[in-house]
Coordinates of C-alpha atoms in Angstrom, one line a residue:
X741 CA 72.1 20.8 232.8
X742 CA 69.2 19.1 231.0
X743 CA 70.4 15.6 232.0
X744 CA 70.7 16.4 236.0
X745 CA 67.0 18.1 236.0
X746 CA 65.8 14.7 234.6
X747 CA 67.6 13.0 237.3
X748 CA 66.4 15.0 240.0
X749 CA 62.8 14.9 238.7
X750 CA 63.4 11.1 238.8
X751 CA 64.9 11.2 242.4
X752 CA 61.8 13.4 243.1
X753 CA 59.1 11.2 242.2
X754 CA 60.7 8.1 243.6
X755 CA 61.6 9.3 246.4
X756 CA 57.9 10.6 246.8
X757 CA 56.8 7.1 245.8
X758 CA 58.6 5.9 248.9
X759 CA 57.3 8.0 251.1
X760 CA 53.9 7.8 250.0
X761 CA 53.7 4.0 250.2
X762 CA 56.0 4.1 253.6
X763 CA 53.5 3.5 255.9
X764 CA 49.7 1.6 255.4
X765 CA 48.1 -0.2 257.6
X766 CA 45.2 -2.6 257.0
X767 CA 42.3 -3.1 259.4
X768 CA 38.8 -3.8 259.5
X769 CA 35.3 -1.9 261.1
X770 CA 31.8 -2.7 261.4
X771 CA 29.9 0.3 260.6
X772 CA 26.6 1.6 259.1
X773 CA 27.1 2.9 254.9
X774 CA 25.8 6.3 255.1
X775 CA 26.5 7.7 251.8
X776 CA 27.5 5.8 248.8
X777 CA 29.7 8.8 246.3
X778 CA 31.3 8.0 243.4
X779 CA 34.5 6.5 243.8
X780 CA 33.9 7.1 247.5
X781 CA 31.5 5.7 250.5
X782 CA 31.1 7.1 253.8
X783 CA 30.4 4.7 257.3
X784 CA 29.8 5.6 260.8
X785 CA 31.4 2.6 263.1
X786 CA 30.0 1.6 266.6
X787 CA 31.7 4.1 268.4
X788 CA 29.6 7.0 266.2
X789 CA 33.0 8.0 264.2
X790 CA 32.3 9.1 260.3
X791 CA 34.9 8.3 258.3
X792 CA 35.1 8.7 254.2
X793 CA 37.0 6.3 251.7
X794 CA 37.8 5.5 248.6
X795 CA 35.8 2.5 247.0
X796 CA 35.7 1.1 243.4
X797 CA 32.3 2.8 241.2
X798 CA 32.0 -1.3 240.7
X799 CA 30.2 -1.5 244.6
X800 CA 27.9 1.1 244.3
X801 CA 25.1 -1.0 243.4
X802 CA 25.5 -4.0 245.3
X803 CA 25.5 -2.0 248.6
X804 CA 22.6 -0.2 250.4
X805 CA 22.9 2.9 253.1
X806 CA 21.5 2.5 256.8
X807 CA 22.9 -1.3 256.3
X808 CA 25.7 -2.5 258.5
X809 CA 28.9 -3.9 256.7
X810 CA 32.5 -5.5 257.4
X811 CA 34.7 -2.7 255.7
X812 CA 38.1 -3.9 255.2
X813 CA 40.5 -1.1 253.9
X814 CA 43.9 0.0 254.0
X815 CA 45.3 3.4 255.4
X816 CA 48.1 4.8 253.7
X817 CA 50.1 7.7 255.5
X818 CA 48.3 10.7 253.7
X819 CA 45.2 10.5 252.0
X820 CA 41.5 8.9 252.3
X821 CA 41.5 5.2 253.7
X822 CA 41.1 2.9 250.5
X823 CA 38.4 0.2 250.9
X824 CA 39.3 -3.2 249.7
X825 CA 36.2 -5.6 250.7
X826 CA 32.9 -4.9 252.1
X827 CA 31.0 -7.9 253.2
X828 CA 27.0 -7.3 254.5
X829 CA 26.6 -8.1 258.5
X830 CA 24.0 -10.6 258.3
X831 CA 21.8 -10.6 261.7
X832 CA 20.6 -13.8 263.3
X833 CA 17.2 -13.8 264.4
X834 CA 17.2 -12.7 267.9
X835 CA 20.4 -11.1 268.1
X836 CA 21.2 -8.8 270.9
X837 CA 24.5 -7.5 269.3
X838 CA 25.2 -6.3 265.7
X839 CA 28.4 -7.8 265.3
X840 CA 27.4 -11.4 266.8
X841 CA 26.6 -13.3 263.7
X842 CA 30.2 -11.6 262.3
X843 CA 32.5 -13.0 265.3
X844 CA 31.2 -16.1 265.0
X845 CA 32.2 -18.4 263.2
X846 CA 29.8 -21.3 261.8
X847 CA 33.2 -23.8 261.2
X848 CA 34.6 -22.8 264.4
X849 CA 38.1 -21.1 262.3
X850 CA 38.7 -17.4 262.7
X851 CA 37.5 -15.6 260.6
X852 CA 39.3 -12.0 259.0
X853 CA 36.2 -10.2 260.9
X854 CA 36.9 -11.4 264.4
X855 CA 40.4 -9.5 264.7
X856 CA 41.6 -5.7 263.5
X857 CA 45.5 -5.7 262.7
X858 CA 47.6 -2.5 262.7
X859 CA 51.3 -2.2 261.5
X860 CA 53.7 0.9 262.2
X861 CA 56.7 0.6 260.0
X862 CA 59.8 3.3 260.7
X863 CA 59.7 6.0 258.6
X864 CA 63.2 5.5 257.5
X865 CA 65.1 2.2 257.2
X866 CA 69.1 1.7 256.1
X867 CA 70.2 -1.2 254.3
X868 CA 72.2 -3.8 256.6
X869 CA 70.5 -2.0 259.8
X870 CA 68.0 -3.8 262.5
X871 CA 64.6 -2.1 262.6
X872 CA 61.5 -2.5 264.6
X873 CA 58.1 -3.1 263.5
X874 CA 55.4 -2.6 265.6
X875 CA 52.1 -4.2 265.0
X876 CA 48.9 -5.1 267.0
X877 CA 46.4 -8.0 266.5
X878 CA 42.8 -7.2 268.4
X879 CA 40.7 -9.9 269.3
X880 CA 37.4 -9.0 268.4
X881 CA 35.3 -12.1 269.1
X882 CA 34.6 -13.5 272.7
X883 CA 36.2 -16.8 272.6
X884 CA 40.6 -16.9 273.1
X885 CA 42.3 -18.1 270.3
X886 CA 46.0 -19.8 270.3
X887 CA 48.3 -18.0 267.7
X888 CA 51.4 -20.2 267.2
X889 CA 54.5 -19.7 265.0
X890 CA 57.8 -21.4 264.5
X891 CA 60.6 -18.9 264.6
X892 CA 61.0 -17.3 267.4
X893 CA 61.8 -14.0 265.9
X894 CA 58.6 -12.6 267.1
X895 CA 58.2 -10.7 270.8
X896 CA 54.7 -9.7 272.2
X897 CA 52.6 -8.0 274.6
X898 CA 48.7 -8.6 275.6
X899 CA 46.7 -5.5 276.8
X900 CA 43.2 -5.6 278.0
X901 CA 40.3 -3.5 277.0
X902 CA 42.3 -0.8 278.5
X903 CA 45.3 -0.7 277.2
X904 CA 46.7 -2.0 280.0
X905 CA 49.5 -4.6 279.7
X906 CA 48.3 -8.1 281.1
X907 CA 51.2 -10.2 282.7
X908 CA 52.0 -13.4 281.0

């Protein structure tokens, strides 16, 4: 009896394991630090939206509030968005538009700023069975970029600023 409670346990927590790592996403926000916590920040984006996350104690004193940052961070299924860079947004003299100097790049190479990537994975996939991942790549900057790859095991769709599909 003792032997199949460990099992189960066992079964238990990997199976929660699974399902807690299933699905994470990573993207990236410009947004103003309002509250630095520890263990934890909190930033308002462009569009007004608070959001709190998880950050290493390490950042607390190289960031300031009221300043504007690049927050990269990954979003796992449940729980608090997990922050894994933070970069200052440094202003140009003159700018008009906070994120101007940040989707721009001085070398002319895209930079991880200029897009926000999104991945939805199934929430259950079977060994030997075809699944679909969806994911989205948005252009931040204002200048097109040419994405090329050499398998062609890749399909795609291109929406506008409304979410409506653009014929190719």
């Amino acid at each position: 009896m003792k032997k199949i409670l460990v099992c189960f346990v066992a079964a238990l927590m990997l199976f929660s394991g699974i399902v807690w790592a299933s699905k994470s996403t990573s993207s990236s926000k410009v947004a103003v630090l309002k509250e630095i916590g520890i263990g934890e920040i909190v930033i308002q984006d462009e569009s007004g939206a608070i959001t709190a996350m998880k950050a290493p104690q390490i950042i607390e004193k190289l960031i300031e509030e009221e300043k504007s940052y690049v927050v990269v961070y990954e979003q796992r299924r449940w729980g608090r968005p997990v922050v894994q860079s933070i970069e200052p947004v440094n202003l140009e003299e003159g700018s008009q538009n906070a994120n101007s100097s940040l989707l721009h790049s001085p070398t002319g190479e895209p930079t991880e700023a200029m897009f926000n990537v999104d991945m939805q994975i199934p929430d259950r996939i079977e060994a030997g069975q075809p699944f679909e991942v969806e994911g989205s790549l948005v252009n931040l900057s204002d200048r097109d970029w040419e994405i090329s790859h050499g398998a062609a095991m890749f399909t795609y769709s291109v929406f506008n600023d409304n979410g409506e599909p653009v014929p190719r």
